[in-house]
Tab-separated table of C-alpha atoms (C1' of nucleotides) and ligand atoms in Angstrom:
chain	number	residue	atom	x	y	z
A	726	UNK	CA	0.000	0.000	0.000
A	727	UNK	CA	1.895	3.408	-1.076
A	728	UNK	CA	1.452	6.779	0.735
A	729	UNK	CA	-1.303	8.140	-1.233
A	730	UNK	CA	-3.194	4.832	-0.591
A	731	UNK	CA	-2.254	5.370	3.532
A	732	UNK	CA	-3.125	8.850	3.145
A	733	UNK	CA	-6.594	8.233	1.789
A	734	UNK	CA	-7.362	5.330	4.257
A	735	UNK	CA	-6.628	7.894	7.707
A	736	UNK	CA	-8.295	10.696	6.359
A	737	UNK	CA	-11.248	8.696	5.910
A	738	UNK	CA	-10.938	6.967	9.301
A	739	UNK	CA	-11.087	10.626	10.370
A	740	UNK	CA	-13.688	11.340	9.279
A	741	UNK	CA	-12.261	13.950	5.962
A	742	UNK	CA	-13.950	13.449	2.892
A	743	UNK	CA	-12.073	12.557	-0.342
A	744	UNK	CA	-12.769	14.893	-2.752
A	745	UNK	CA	-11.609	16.054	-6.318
A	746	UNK	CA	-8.937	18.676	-5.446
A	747	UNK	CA	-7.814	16.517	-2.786
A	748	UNK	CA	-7.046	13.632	-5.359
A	749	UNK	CA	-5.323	15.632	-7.965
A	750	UNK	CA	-2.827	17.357	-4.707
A	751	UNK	CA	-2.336	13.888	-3.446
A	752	UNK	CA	-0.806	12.645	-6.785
A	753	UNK	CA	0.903	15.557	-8.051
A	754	UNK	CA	2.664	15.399	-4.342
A	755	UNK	CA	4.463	12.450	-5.413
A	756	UNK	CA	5.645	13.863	-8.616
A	757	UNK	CA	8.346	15.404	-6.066
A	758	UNK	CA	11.178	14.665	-5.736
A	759	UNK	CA	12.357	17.993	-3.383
A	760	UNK	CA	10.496	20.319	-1.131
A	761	UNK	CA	8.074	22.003	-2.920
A	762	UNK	CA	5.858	24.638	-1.343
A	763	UNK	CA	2.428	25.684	-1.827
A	764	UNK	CA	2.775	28.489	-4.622
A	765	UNK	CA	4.807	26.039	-6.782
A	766	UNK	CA	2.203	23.369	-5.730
A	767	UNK	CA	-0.584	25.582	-7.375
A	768	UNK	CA	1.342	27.090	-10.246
A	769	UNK	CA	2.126	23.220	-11.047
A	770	UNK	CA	-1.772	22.246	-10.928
A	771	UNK	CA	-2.718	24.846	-12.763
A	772	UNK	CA	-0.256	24.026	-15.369
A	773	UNK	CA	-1.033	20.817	-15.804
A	774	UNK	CA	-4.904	22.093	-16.606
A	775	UNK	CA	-5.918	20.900	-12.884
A	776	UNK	CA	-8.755	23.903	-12.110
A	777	UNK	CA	-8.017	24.163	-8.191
A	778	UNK	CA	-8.211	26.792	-6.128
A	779	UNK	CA	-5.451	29.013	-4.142
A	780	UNK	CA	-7.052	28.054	-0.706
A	781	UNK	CA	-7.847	25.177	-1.158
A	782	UNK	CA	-4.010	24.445	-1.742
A	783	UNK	CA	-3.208	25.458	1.167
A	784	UNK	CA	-5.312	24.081	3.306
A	785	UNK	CA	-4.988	20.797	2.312
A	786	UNK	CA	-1.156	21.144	2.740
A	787	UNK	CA	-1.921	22.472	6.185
A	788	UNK	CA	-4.040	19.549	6.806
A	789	UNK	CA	-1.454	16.920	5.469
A	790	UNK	CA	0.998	18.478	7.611
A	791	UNK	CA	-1.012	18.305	10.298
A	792	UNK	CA	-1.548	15.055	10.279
A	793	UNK	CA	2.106	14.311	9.444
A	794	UNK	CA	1.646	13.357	5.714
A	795	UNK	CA	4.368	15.992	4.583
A	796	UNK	CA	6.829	17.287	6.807
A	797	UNK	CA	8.003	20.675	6.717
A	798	UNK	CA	11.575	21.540	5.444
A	799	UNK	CA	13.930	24.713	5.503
A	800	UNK	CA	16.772	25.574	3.705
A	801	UNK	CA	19.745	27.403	4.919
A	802	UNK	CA	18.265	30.350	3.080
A	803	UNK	CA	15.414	30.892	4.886
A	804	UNK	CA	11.929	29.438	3.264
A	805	UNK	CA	10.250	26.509	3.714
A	806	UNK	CA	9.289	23.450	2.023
A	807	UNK	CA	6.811	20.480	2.423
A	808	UNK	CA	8.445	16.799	1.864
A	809	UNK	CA	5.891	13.440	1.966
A	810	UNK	CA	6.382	11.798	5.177
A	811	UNK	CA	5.224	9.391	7.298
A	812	UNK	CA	3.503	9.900	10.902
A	813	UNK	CA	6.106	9.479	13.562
A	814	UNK	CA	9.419	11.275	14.315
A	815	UNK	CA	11.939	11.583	11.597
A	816	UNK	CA	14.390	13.612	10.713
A	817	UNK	CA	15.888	14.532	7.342
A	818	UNK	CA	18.660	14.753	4.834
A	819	UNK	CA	18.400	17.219	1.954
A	820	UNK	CA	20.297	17.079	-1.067
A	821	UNK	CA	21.532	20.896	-1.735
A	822	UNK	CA	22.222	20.097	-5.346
A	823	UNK	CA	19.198	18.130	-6.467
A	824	UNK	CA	16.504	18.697	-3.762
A	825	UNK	CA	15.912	15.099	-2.488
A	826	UNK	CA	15.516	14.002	0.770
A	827	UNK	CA	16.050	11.229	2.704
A	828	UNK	CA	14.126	10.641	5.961
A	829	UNK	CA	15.709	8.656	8.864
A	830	UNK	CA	14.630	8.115	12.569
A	831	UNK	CA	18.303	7.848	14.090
A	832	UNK	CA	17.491	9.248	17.744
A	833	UNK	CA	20.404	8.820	19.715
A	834	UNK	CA	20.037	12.342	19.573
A	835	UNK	CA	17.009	12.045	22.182
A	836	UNK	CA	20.255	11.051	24.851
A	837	UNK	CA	22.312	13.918	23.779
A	838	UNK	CA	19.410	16.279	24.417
A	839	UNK	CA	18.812	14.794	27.568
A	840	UNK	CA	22.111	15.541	28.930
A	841	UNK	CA	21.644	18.940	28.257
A	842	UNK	CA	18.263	19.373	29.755
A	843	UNK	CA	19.629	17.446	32.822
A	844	UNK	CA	22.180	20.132	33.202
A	845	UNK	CA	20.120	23.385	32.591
A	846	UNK	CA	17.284	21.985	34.141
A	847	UNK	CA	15.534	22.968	30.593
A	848	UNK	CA	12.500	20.808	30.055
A	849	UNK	CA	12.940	19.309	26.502
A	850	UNK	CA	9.632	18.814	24.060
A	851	UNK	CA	11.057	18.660	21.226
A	852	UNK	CA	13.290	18.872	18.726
A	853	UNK	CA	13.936	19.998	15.426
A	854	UNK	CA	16.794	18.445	12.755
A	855	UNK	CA	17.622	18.733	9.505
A	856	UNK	CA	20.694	17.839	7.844
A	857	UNK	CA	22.130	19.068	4.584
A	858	UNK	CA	24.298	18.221	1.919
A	859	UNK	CA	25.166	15.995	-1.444
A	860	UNK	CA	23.503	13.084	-2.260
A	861	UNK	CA	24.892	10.148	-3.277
A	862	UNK	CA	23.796	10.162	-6.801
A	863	UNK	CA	25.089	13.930	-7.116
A	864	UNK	CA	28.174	13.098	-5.765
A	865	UNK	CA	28.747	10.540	-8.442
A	866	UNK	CA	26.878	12.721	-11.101
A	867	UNK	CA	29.698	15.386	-11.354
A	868	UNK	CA	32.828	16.365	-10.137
A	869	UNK	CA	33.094	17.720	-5.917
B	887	UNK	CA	33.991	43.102	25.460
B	888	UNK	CA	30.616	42.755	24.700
B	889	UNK	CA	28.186	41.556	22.039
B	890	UNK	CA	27.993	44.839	20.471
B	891	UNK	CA	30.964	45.746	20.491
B	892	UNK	CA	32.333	42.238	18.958
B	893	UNK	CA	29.818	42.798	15.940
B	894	UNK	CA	30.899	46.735	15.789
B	895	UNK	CA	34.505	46.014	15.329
B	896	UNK	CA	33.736	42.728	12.982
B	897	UNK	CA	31.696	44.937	10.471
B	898	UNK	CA	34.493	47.677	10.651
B	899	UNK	CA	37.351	44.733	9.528
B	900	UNK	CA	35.204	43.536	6.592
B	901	UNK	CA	34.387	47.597	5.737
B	902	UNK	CA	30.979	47.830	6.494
B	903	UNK	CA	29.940	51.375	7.632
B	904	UNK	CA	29.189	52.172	11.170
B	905	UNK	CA	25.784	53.842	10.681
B	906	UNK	CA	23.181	55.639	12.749
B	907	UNK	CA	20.907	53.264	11.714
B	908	UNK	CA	22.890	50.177	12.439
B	909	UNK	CA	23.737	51.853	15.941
B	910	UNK	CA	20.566	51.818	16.945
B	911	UNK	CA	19.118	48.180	15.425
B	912	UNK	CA	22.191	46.665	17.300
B	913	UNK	CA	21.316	48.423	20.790
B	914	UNK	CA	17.560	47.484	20.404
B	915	UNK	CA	18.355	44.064	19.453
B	916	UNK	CA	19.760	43.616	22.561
B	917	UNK	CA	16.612	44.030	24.572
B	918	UNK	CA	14.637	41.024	22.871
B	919	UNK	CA	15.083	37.988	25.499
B	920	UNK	CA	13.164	36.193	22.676
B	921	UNK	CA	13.076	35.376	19.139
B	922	UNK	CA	12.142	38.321	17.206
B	923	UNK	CA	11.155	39.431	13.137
B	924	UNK	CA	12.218	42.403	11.551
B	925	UNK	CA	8.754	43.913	11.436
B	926	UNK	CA	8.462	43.492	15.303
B	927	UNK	CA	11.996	45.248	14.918
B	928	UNK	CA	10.990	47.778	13.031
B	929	UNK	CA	7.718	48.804	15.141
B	930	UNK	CA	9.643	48.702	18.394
B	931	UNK	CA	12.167	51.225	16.471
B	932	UNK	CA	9.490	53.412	15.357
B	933	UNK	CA	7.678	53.183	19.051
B	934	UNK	CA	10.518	53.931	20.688
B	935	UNK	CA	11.077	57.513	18.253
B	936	UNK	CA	14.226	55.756	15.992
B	937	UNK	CA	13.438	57.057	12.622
B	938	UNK	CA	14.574	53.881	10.452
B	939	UNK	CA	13.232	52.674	6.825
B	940	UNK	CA	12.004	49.294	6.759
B	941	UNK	CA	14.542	48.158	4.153
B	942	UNK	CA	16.852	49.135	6.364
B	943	UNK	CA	15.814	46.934	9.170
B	944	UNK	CA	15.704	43.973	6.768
B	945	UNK	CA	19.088	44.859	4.646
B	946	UNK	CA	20.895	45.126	8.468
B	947	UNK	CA	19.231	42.221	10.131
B	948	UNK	CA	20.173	40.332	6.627
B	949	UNK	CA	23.429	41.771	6.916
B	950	UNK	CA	24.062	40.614	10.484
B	951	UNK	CA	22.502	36.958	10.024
B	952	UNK	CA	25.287	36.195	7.177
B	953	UNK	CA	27.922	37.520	9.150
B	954	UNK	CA	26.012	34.390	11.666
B	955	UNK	CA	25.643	37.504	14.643
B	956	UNK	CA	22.175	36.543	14.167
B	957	UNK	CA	20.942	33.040	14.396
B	958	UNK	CA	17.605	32.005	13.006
B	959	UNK	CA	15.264	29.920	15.107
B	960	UNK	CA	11.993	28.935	13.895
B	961	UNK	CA	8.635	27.853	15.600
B	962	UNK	CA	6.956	24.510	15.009
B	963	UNK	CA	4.321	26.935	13.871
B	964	UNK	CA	6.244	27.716	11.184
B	965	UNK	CA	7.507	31.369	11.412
B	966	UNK	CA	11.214	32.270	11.594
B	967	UNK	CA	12.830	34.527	14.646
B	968	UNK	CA	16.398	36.300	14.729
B	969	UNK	CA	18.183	35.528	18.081
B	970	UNK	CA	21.418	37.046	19.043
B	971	UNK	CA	24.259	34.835	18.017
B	972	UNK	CA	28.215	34.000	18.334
B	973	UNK	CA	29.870	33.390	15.040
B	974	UNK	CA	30.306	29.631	14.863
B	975	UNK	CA	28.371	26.681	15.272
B	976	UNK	CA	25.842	26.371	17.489
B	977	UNK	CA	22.525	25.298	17.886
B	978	UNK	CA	19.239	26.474	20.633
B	979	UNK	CA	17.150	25.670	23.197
B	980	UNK	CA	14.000	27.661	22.442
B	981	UNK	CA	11.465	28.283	25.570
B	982	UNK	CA	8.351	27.898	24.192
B	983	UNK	CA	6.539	29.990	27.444
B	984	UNK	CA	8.360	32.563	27.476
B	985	UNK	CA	10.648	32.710	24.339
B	986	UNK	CA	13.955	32.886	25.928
B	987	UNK	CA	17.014	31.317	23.940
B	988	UNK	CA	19.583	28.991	24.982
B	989	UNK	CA	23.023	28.473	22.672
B	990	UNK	CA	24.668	25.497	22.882
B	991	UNK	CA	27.356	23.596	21.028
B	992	UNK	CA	27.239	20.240	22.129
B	993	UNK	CA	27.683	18.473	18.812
B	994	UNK	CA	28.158	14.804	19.568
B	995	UNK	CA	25.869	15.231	16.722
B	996	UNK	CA	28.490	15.044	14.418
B	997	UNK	CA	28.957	11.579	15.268
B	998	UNK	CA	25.870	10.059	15.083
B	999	UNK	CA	25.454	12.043	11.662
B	1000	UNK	CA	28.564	11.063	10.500
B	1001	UNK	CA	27.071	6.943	10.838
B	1002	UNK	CA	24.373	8.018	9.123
B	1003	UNK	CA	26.214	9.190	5.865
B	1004	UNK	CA	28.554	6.718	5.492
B	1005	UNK	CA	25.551	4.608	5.551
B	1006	UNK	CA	24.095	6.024	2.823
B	1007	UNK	CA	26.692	7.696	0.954
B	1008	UNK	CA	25.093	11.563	1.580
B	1009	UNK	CA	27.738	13.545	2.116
B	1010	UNK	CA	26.889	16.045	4.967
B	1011	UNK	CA	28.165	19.845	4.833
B	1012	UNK	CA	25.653	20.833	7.930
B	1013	UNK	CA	22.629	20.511	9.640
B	1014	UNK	CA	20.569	22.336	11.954
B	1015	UNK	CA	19.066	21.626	15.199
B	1016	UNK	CA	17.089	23.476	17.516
B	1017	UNK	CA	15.041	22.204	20.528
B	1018	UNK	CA	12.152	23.362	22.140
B	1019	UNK	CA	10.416	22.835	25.452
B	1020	UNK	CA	9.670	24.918	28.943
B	1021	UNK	CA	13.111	26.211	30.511
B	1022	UNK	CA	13.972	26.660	34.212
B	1023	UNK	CA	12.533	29.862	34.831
B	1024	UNK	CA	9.272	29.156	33.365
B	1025	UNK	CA	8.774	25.623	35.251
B	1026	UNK	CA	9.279	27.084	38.366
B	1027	UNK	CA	6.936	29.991	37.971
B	1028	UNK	CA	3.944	28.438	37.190
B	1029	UNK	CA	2.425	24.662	37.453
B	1030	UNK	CA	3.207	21.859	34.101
C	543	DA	C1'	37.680	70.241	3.554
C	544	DT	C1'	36.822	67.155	-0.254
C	545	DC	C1'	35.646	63.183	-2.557
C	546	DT	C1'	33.860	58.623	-3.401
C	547	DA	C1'	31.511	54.690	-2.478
C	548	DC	C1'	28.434	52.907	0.634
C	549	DT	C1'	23.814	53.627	2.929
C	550	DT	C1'	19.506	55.198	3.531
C	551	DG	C1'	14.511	55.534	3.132
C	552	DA	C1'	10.113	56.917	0.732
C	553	DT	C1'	7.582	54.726	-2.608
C	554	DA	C1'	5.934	51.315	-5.533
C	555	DT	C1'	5.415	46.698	-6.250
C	556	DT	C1'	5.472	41.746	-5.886
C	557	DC	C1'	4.336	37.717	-3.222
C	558	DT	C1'	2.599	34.971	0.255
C	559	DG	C1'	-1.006	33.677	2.979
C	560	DT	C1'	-5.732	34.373	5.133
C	561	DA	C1'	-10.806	35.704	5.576
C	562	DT	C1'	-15.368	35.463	3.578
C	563	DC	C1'	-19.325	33.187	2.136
C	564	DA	C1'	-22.423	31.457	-1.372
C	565	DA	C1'	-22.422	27.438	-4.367
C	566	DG	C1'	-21.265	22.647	-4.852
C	567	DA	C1'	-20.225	17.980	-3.636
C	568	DA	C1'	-19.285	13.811	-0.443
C	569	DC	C1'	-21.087	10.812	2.662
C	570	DT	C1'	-25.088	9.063	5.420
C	571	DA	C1'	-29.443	7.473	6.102
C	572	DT	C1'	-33.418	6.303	4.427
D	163	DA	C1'	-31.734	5.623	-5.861
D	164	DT	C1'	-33.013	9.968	-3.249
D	165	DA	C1'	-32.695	13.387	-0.109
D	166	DG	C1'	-30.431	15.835	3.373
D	167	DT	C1'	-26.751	17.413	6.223
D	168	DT	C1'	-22.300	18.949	6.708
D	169	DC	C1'	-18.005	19.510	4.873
D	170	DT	C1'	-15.395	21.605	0.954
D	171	DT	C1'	-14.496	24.558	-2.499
D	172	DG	C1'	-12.969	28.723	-4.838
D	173	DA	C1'	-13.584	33.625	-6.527
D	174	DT	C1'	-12.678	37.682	-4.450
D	175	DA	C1'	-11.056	40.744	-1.421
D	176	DC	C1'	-7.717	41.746	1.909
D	177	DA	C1'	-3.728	41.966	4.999
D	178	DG	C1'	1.151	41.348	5.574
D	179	DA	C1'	5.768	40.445	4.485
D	180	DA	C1'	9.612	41.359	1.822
D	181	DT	C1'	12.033	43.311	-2.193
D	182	DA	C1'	13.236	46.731	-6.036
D	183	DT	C1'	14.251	51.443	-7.183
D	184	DC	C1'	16.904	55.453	-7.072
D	185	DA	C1'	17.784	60.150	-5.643
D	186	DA	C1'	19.598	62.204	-1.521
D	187	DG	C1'	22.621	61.757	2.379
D	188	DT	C1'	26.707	60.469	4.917
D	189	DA	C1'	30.810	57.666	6.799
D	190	DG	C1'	35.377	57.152	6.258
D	191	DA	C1'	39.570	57.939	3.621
D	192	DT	C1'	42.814	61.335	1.744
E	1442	ZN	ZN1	21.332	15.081	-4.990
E	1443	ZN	ZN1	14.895	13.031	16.643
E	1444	ZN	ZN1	10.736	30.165	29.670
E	1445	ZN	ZN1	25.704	20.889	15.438
DNA sequence: ATCTACTTGATATTCTGTATCAAGAACTAT
DNA sequence: ATAGTTCTTGATACAGAATATCAAGTAGAT
């Protein structure tokens, strides 16, 4: 069962319906391969001849997010970008030359953290990481 | 020597003005004990009688992020915040009662990162890490 | 004091994201 | 299948954030 297939079956359990615009966001989603963000989202629909509206964009990116769908990436310069994802905590690995991103869990982090908080007493929640740099295929791709 | 100072003498070596302008946004950014934007910036300018442009809020606090006197934090909400910063690597522990900012270095992180990419071949140039919970201050004042 | 290059800031403009609300569609229950 | 209820949609307007422009002003060097 893929993501869009995963996606589909929570919303429903939650009680979202599955409508048109919802269908086409779902599947152009996939066609990503970096973090895309909602203006390129819609610009990209409407390109392709999809008739959806601004809003409605970006609200159902805000509700994918919110349920953990996409996670939410930032790059060094400053905006943000949505990446598919699965619920749960993960953490990431952008490529800065093409875009894609690799998702791991790798938490040993949570004991590094905790060693801090211990220490200034600073009452951890949570946490936010994001690595960056060249992706194996890059790498091989072209020189440095 | 303090922070102002340290970014006063800095902007002199690379042969950056020292401007009325810049006086003032560097005294004023001292007094934030929590994330802040440049339009919160610029109101508290105007408020307090400084008679600054808006670009020049933005060009400055631009100016002082890539010199990395400013580090940028962002909430899970989603919006980015300028803290003060040392030039250097560091990371934060972001209060999310009351805002206030801890740096810290403690990159152990390296290592567990550096696993991860041999693993899978991404070669890492950086990452970025922030947590977030209650600090000290803010547990003891009030209950949870 | 003079000169030059860097800075500034008012204005216009572009972009991003949100609020509104009537029309339309998905799901449920007959 | 039909009807009904509630959720969704999207055109439009609107608010906000950030950048581009460029003449006027000024810091720092000589
Ligand atoms: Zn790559
Ligand atoms: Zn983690
Ligand atoms: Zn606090
Ligand atoms: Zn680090």
């Amino acid at each position: 069962m893929g993501w869009t297939e995963r996606v589909v079956e929570h919303l429903a359990d939650e009680g979202h319906r599955l409508t048109g615009p919802r269908r086409a966001i779902l599947e152009h989603i996939l066609r990503y391969s970096a973090p895309f963000t909602a203006e390129e989202l819609l610009a990209d629909l409407q390109k392709a001849g999809v008739q959806v509206g601004r809003a409605t964009v970006y609200r159902t990116l805000e509700l994918l997010h919110t349920n953990q769908w996409l996670g939410l990436v930032h790059r060094p310069e400053g905006e943000h970008g949505y990446v598919v994802a699965e619920p749960g905590h993960q953490h990431h690995l952008v490529c800065r030359r093409c875009g894609s991103v690799i998702a791991f869990q790798g938490c040993e982090l949570e004991t590094l953290l905790g060693g801090l908080a211990e220490r200034l007493n600073f009452r951890i929640e949570g946490h936010w990481l994001e690595a960056f740099g060249v992706c194996r295929t890059c790498q091989m791709t072209s020189a440095a």
